[in-house]
N, CA and C atoms as an extended XYZ file, in Angstrom:
318
Properties=species:S:1:pos:R:3:atomname:S:1:resname:S:1:resid:I:1 pbc="F F F"
N        16.917     -154.702       83.282 N   MET     1
C        18.293     -154.893       82.866 CA  MET     1
C        18.312     -155.763       81.609 C   MET     1
N        19.160     -155.360       80.647 N   LYS     2
C        19.264     -156.086       79.384 CA  LYS     2
C        20.677     -156.609       79.193 C   LYS     2
N        20.760     -157.750       78.504 N   ALA     3
C        22.067     -158.355       78.217 CA  ALA     3
C        22.080     -158.913       76.807 C   ALA     3
N        23.270     -158.988       76.227 N   MET     4
C        23.473     -159.591       74.917 CA  MET     4
C        24.407     -160.779       75.050 C   MET     4
N        24.373     -161.644       74.035 N   LEU     5
C        25.273     -162.789       73.987 CA  LEU     5
C        26.352     -162.522       72.952 C   LEU     5
N        27.556     -162.928       73.279 N   SER     6
C        28.645     -162.925       72.313 CA  SER     6
C        29.080     -164.378       72.194 C   SER     6
N        28.906     -164.921       71.013 N   GLN     7
C        29.048     -166.363       70.823 CA  GLN     7
C        29.853     -166.678       69.567 C   GLN     7
N        30.925     -167.446       69.702 N   PRO     8
C        31.638     -167.887       68.498 CA  PRO     8
C        30.752     -168.814       67.677 C   PRO     8
N        30.767     -168.626       66.356 N   MET     9
C        29.914     -169.455       65.496 CA  MET     9
C        30.689     -170.179       64.408 C   MET     9
N        31.855     -169.687       64.051 N   ALA    10
C        32.630     -170.311       62.978 CA  ALA    10
C        32.948     -171.762       63.345 C   ALA    10
N        32.681     -172.649       62.404 N   GLY    11
C        32.980     -174.060       62.606 CA  GLY    11
C        31.983     -174.804       63.470 C   GLY    11
N        30.906     -174.145       63.873 N   LYS    12
C        29.870     -174.773       64.708 CA  LYS    12
C        28.666     -175.133       63.848 C   LYS    12
N        28.000     -176.198       64.235 N   THR    13
C        26.762     -176.552       63.555 CA  THR    13
C        25.642     -175.656       64.068 C   THR    13
N        24.549     -175.596       63.307 N   GLU    14
C        23.395     -174.818       63.763 CA  GLU    14
C        22.888     -175.342       65.095 C   GLU    14
N        22.938     -176.652       65.280 N   GLU    15
C        22.489     -177.242       66.545 CA  GLU    15
C        23.401     -176.825       67.696 C   GLU    15
N        24.709     -176.826       67.497 N   GLU    16
C        25.636     -176.394       68.551 CA  GLU    16
C        25.410     -174.936       68.909 C   GLU    16
N        25.192     -174.110       67.901 N   ILE    17
C        24.929     -172.686       68.144 CA  ILE    17
C        23.638     -172.521       68.936 C   ILE    17
N        22.597     -173.210       68.517 N   ARG    18
C        21.297     -173.112       69.204 CA  ARG    18
C        21.402     -173.584       70.644 C   ARG    18
N        22.050     -174.722       70.877 N   GLU    19
C        22.177     -175.255       72.240 CA  GLU    19
C        22.942     -174.303       73.149 C   GLU    19
N        24.024     -173.738       72.640 N   THR    20
C        24.809     -172.793       73.437 CA  THR    20
C        23.979     -171.553       73.751 C   THR    20
N        23.253     -171.047       72.762 N   ARG    21
C        22.398     -169.869       72.972 CA  ARG    21
C        21.330     -170.150       74.020 C   ARG    21
N        20.667     -171.302       73.889 N   GLU    22
C        19.602     -171.632       74.841 CA  GLU    22
C        20.132     -171.708       76.269 C   GLU    22
N        21.300     -172.295       76.441 N   LYS    23
C        21.909     -172.397       77.778 CA  LYS    23
C        22.236     -171.006       78.318 C   LYS    23
N        22.822     -170.147       77.480 N   ALA    24
C        23.186     -168.796       77.904 CA  ALA    24
C        21.946     -167.972       78.245 C   ALA    24
N        20.932     -168.073       77.408 N   ILE    25
C        19.689     -167.330       77.655 CA  ILE    25
C        19.064     -167.765       78.970 C   ILE    25
N        19.089     -169.059       79.252 N   LYS    26
C        18.537     -169.566       80.521 CA  LYS    26
C        19.280     -168.954       81.707 C   LYS    26
N        20.604     -168.932       81.636 N   VAL    27
C        21.408     -168.351       82.721 CA  VAL    27
C        21.066     -166.879       82.907 C   VAL    27
N        21.011     -166.149       81.815 N   LEU    28
C        20.736     -164.718       81.917 CA  LEU    28
C        19.331     -164.435       82.442 C   LEU    28
N        18.355     -165.195       81.983 N   LYS    29
C        16.992     -164.989       82.473 CA  LYS    29
C        16.894     -165.303       83.960 C   LYS    29
N        17.608     -166.339       84.402 N   GLU    30
C        17.619     -166.668       85.835 CA  GLU    30
C        18.215     -165.535       86.656 C   GLU    30
N        19.092     -164.759       86.046 N   ARG    31
C        19.709     -163.611       86.718 CA  ARG    31
C        18.884     -162.338       86.548 C   ARG    31
N        17.754     -162.457       85.871 N   GLY    32
C        16.849     -161.320       85.732 CA  GLY    32
C        17.060     -160.443       84.516 C   GLY    32
N        17.840     -160.902       83.559 N   TYR    33
C        18.101     -160.106       82.365 CA  TYR    33
C        17.088     -160.383       81.264 C   TYR    33
N        16.786     -159.334       80.513 N   GLU    34
C        16.064     -159.448       79.252 CA  GLU    34
C        17.132     -159.579       78.165 C   GLU    34
N        16.917     -160.442       77.204 N   ILE    35
C        17.917     -160.709       76.182 CA  ILE    35
C        17.717     -159.788       74.977 C   ILE    35
N        18.789     -159.141       74.553 N   VAL    36
C        18.792     -158.326       73.339 CA  VAL    36
C        19.362     -159.202       72.231 C   VAL    36
N        18.636     -159.311       71.142 N   ASN    37
C        19.019     -160.215       70.060 CA  ASN    37
C        20.311     -159.784       69.370 C   ASN    37
N        21.218     -160.739       69.193 N   THR    38
C        22.422     -160.515       68.399 CA  THR    38
C        22.609     -161.644       67.383 C   THR    38
N        21.548     -162.388       67.136 N   LEU    39
C        21.563     -163.432       66.111 CA  LEU    39
C        20.602     -162.973       65.016 C   LEU    39
N        21.156     -162.495       63.942 N   PHE    40
C        20.364     -161.860       62.900 CA  PHE    40
C        20.108     -162.859       61.785 C   PHE    40
N        18.874     -163.339       61.709 N   THR    41
C        18.540     -164.415       60.776 CA  THR    41
C        17.456     -164.037       59.778 C   THR    41
N        16.921     -162.826       59.874 N   ASP    42
C        15.858     -162.468       58.939 CA  ASP    42
C        16.435     -162.210       57.542 C   ASP    42
N        15.562     -162.085       56.583 N   GLU    43
C        15.953     -161.969       55.169 CA  GLU    43
C        16.908     -160.801       54.923 C   GLU    43
N        16.762     -159.721       55.660 N   TRP    44
C        17.623     -158.545       55.499 CA  TRP    44
C        19.098     -158.921       55.639 C   TRP    44
N        19.385     -159.946       56.438 N   TYR    45
C        20.768     -160.366       56.697 CA  TYR    45
C        21.174     -161.608       55.919 C   TYR    45
N        20.387     -162.009       54.947 N   SER    46
C        20.806     -163.129       54.108 CA  SER    46
C        21.975     -162.670       53.241 C   SER    46
N        22.812     -163.605       52.844 N   ARG    47
C        23.964     -163.282       51.994 CA  ARG    47
C        23.513     -162.542       50.730 C   ARG    47
N        22.453     -163.032       50.103 N   GLU    48
C        21.976     -162.421       48.868 CA  GLU    48
C        21.535     -160.974       49.083 C   GLU    48
N        20.770     -160.751       50.141 N   SER    49
C        20.273     -159.410       50.421 CA  SER    49
C        21.417     -158.444       50.731 C   SER    49
N        22.382     -158.906       51.501 N   MET    50
C        23.506     -158.025       51.830 CA  MET    50
C        24.323     -157.709       50.581 C   MET    50
N        24.560     -158.702       49.747 N   GLU    51
C        25.304     -158.456       48.512 CA  GLU    51
C        24.559     -157.480       47.607 C   GLU    51
N        23.222     -157.594       47.561 N   GLU    52
C        22.423     -156.648       46.779 CA  GLU    52
C        22.569     -155.221       47.305 C   GLU    52
N        22.728     -155.084       48.622 N   ARG    53
C        22.900     -153.766       49.236 CA  ARG    53
C        24.336     -153.262       49.132 C   ARG    53
N        25.226     -154.085       48.570 N   GLY    54
C        26.612     -153.667       48.396 CA  GLY    54
C        27.522     -153.990       49.553 C   GLY    54
N        27.059     -154.821       50.489 N   VAL    55
C        27.901     -155.206       51.620 CA  VAL    55
C        29.006     -156.115       51.101 C   VAL    55
N        30.233     -155.728       51.369 N   VAL    56
C        31.392     -156.499       50.934 CA  VAL    56
C        31.916     -157.356       52.085 C   VAL    56
N        31.982     -156.793       53.261 N   GLN    57
C        32.483     -157.485       54.456 CA  GLN    57
C        31.296     -157.919       55.307 C   GLN    57
N        30.732     -159.054       54.970 N   ILE    58
C        29.521     -159.529       55.644 CA  ILE    58
C        29.734     -159.731       57.149 C   ILE    58
N        30.829     -160.369       57.593 N   PRO    59
C        31.023     -160.490       59.039 CA  PRO    59
C        31.077     -159.130       59.744 C   PRO    59
N        31.636     -158.134       59.080 N   LEU    60
C        31.708     -156.799       59.666 CA  LEU    60
C        30.319     -156.178       59.792 C   LEU    60
N        29.445     -156.482       58.852 N   CYS    61
C        28.063     -156.011       58.926 CA  CYS    61
C        27.365     -156.589       60.166 C   CYS    61
N        27.561     -157.891       60.391 N   PHE    62
C        26.980     -158.519       61.582 CA  PHE    62
C        27.569     -157.919       62.861 C   PHE    62
N        28.871     -157.683       62.879 N   LEU    63
C        29.514     -157.093       64.049 CA  LEU    63
C        28.970     -155.697       64.320 C   LEU    63
N        28.798     -154.906       63.267 N   ALA    64
C        28.267     -153.552       63.436 CA  ALA    64
C        26.879     -153.583       64.069 C   ALA    64
N        26.038     -154.496       63.609 N   LYS    65
C        24.686     -154.615       64.180 CA  LYS    65
C        24.758     -155.082       65.630 C   LYS    65
N        25.667     -155.994       65.941 N   SER    66
C        25.830     -156.445       67.323 CA  SER    66
C        26.247     -155.287       68.231 C   SER    66
N        27.184     -154.477       67.753 N   LEU    67
C        27.622     -153.331       68.552 CA  LEU    67
C        26.484     -152.326       68.729 C   LEU    67
N        25.676     -152.148       67.693 N   GLU    68
C        24.511     -151.275       67.832 CA  GLU    68
C        23.590     -151.810       68.927 C   GLU    68
N        23.329     -153.106       68.903 N   ASN    69
C        22.452     -153.685       69.921 CA  ASN    69
C        23.094     -153.684       71.301 C   ASN    69
N        24.433     -153.712       71.351 N   MET    70
C        25.119     -153.615       72.642 CA  MET    70
C        24.791     -152.292       73.327 C   MET    70
N        24.520     -151.263       72.552 N   SER    71
C        24.210     -149.958       73.138 CA  SER    71
C        22.940     -149.987       73.982 C   SER    71
N        22.142     -151.017       73.841 N   LYS    72
C        20.904     -151.172       74.601 CA  LYS    72
C        21.098     -151.999       75.865 C   LYS    72
N        22.332     -152.461       76.098 N   CYS    73
C        22.580     -153.459       77.144 CA  CYS    73
C        23.301     -152.912       78.371 C   CYS    73
N        23.034     -153.591       79.474 N   HIS    74
C        23.747     -153.340       80.720 CA  HIS    74
C        24.862     -154.363       80.909 C   HIS    74
N        24.727     -155.515       80.237 N   ALA    75
C        25.683     -156.605       80.420 CA  ALA    75
C        25.903     -157.339       79.098 C   ALA    75
N        27.040     -158.032       79.036 N   ALA    76
C        27.352     -158.887       77.887 CA  ALA    76
C        27.819     -160.231       78.422 C   ALA    76
N        27.265     -161.285       77.853 N   TYR    77
C        27.581     -162.664       78.246 CA  TYR    77
C        28.465     -163.255       77.153 C   TYR    77
N        29.651     -163.720       77.539 N   PHE    78
C        30.600     -164.276       76.583 CA  PHE    78
C        30.650     -165.787       76.725 C   PHE    78
N        30.250     -166.452       75.644 N   CYS    79
C        30.243     -167.910       75.605 CA  CYS    79
C        31.670     -168.434       75.470 C   CYS    79
N        31.871     -169.663       75.936 N   LYS    80
C        33.199     -170.280       75.856 CA  LYS    80
C        33.747     -170.195       74.441 C   LYS    80
N        35.034     -169.917       74.359 N   GLY    81
C        35.696     -169.793       73.076 CA  GLY    81
C        35.703     -168.384       72.514 C   GLY    81
N        35.113     -167.438       73.226 N   TRP    82
C        35.029     -166.070       72.713 CA  TRP    82
C        36.413     -165.495       72.400 C   TRP    82
N        37.433     -165.938       73.170 N   GLU    83
C        38.779     -165.377       73.017 CA  GLU    83
C        39.390     -165.668       71.655 C   GLU    83
N        38.905     -166.699       70.976 N   THR    84
C        39.480     -167.077       69.687 CA  THR    84
C        38.644     -166.591       68.505 C   THR    84
N        37.561     -165.900       68.775 N   ALA    85
C        36.683     -165.414       67.713 CA  ALA    85
C        36.865     -163.901       67.553 C   ALA    85
N        37.286     -163.491       66.377 N   ARG    86
C        37.598     -162.087       66.099 CA  ARG    86
C        36.460     -161.149       66.522 C   ARG    86
N        35.239     -161.436       66.107 N   GLY    87
C        34.118     -160.567       66.452 CA  GLY    87
C        33.848     -160.527       67.943 C   GLY    87
N        33.941     -161.667       68.599 N   CYS    88
C        33.717     -161.725       70.049 CA  CYS    88
C        34.766     -160.908       70.793 C   CYS    88
N        36.009     -160.970       70.332 N   ARG    89
C        37.069     -160.181       70.984 CA  ARG    89
C        36.782     -158.689       70.860 C   ARG    89
N        36.308     -158.267       69.694 N   ILE    90
C        35.972     -156.855       69.504 CA  ILE    90
C        34.790     -156.474       70.395 C   ILE    90
N        33.783     -157.334       70.452 N   GLU    91
C        32.640     -157.071       71.339 CA  GLU    91
C        33.098     -156.990       72.787 C   GLU    91
N        34.023     -157.861       73.180 N   HIS    92
C        34.538     -157.848       74.552 CA  HIS    92
C        35.254     -156.529       74.835 C   HIS    92
N        36.115     -156.113       73.920 N   ASP    93
C        36.822     -154.843       74.108 CA  ASP    93
C        35.842     -153.686       74.247 C   ASP    93
N        34.797     -153.677       73.425 N   ALA    94
C        33.794     -152.613       73.503 CA  ALA    94
C        33.034     -152.671       74.824 C   ALA    94
N        32.657     -153.869       75.243 N   ALA    95
C        31.919     -154.019       76.502 CA  ALA    95
C        32.743     -153.518       77.682 C   ALA    95
N        34.026     -153.867       77.693 N   VAL    96
C        34.917     -153.399       78.763 CA  VAL    96
C        35.068     -151.883       78.695 C   VAL    96
N        35.343     -151.363       77.506 N   ALA    97
C        35.578     -149.928       77.339 CA  ALA    97
C        34.371     -149.083       77.734 C   ALA    97
N        33.170     -149.629       77.535 N   TYR    98
C        31.956     -148.864       77.822 CA  TYR    98
C        31.284     -149.270       79.130 C   TYR    98
N        31.959     -150.079       79.919 N   GLY    99
C        31.513     -150.340       81.287 CA  GLY    99
C        30.342     -151.287       81.443 C   GLY    99
N        30.107     -152.160       80.464 N   LEU   100
C        29.055     -153.159       80.643 CA  LEU   100
C        29.519     -154.184       81.673 C   LEU   100
N        28.578     -154.770       82.372 N   ASP   101
C        28.920     -155.897       83.235 CA  ASP   101
C        29.284     -157.057       82.323 C   ASP   101
N        30.352     -157.752       82.649 N   ILE   102
C        30.826     -158.859       81.849 CA  ILE   102
C        30.525     -160.161       82.564 C   ILE   102
N        29.897     -161.080       81.851 N   ILE   103
C        29.566     -162.403       82.387 CA  ILE   103
C        30.191     -163.425       81.462 C   ILE   103
N        30.906     -164.394       82.034 N   TYR   104
C        31.529     -165.440       81.237 CA  TYR   104
C        30.823     -166.769       81.472 C   TYR   104
N        30.647     -167.522       80.407 N   GLU   105
C        30.069     -168.852       80.528 CA  GLU   105
C        30.957     -169.701       81.415 C   GLU   105
N        30.334     -170.417       82.328 N   GLU   106
C        31.097     -171.274       83.246 CA  GLU   106
C        31.353     -172.622       82.637 C   GLU   106
């Protein structure tokens, strides 16, 4: 069984993002899930590289990749605050529409 994380990042420090991810990954692994990456940090997703490729809506590019990776998942884990993050809300709607198991951070 595979799961992805949906995590608000706007206004968060790298440390806050990392800590939240680590906590979520621990919960999912304890439940027997393999984690599908939705944090794209390699050079291909750098601002410069995306602009060179003609990407205008960078957040939309990240969302598209997340939705692609969602296709590999049985479940989606939504971190606290997901309701106020545009991308997380879209991921939630997709997860519900396509019947993924939904897990919310406690």
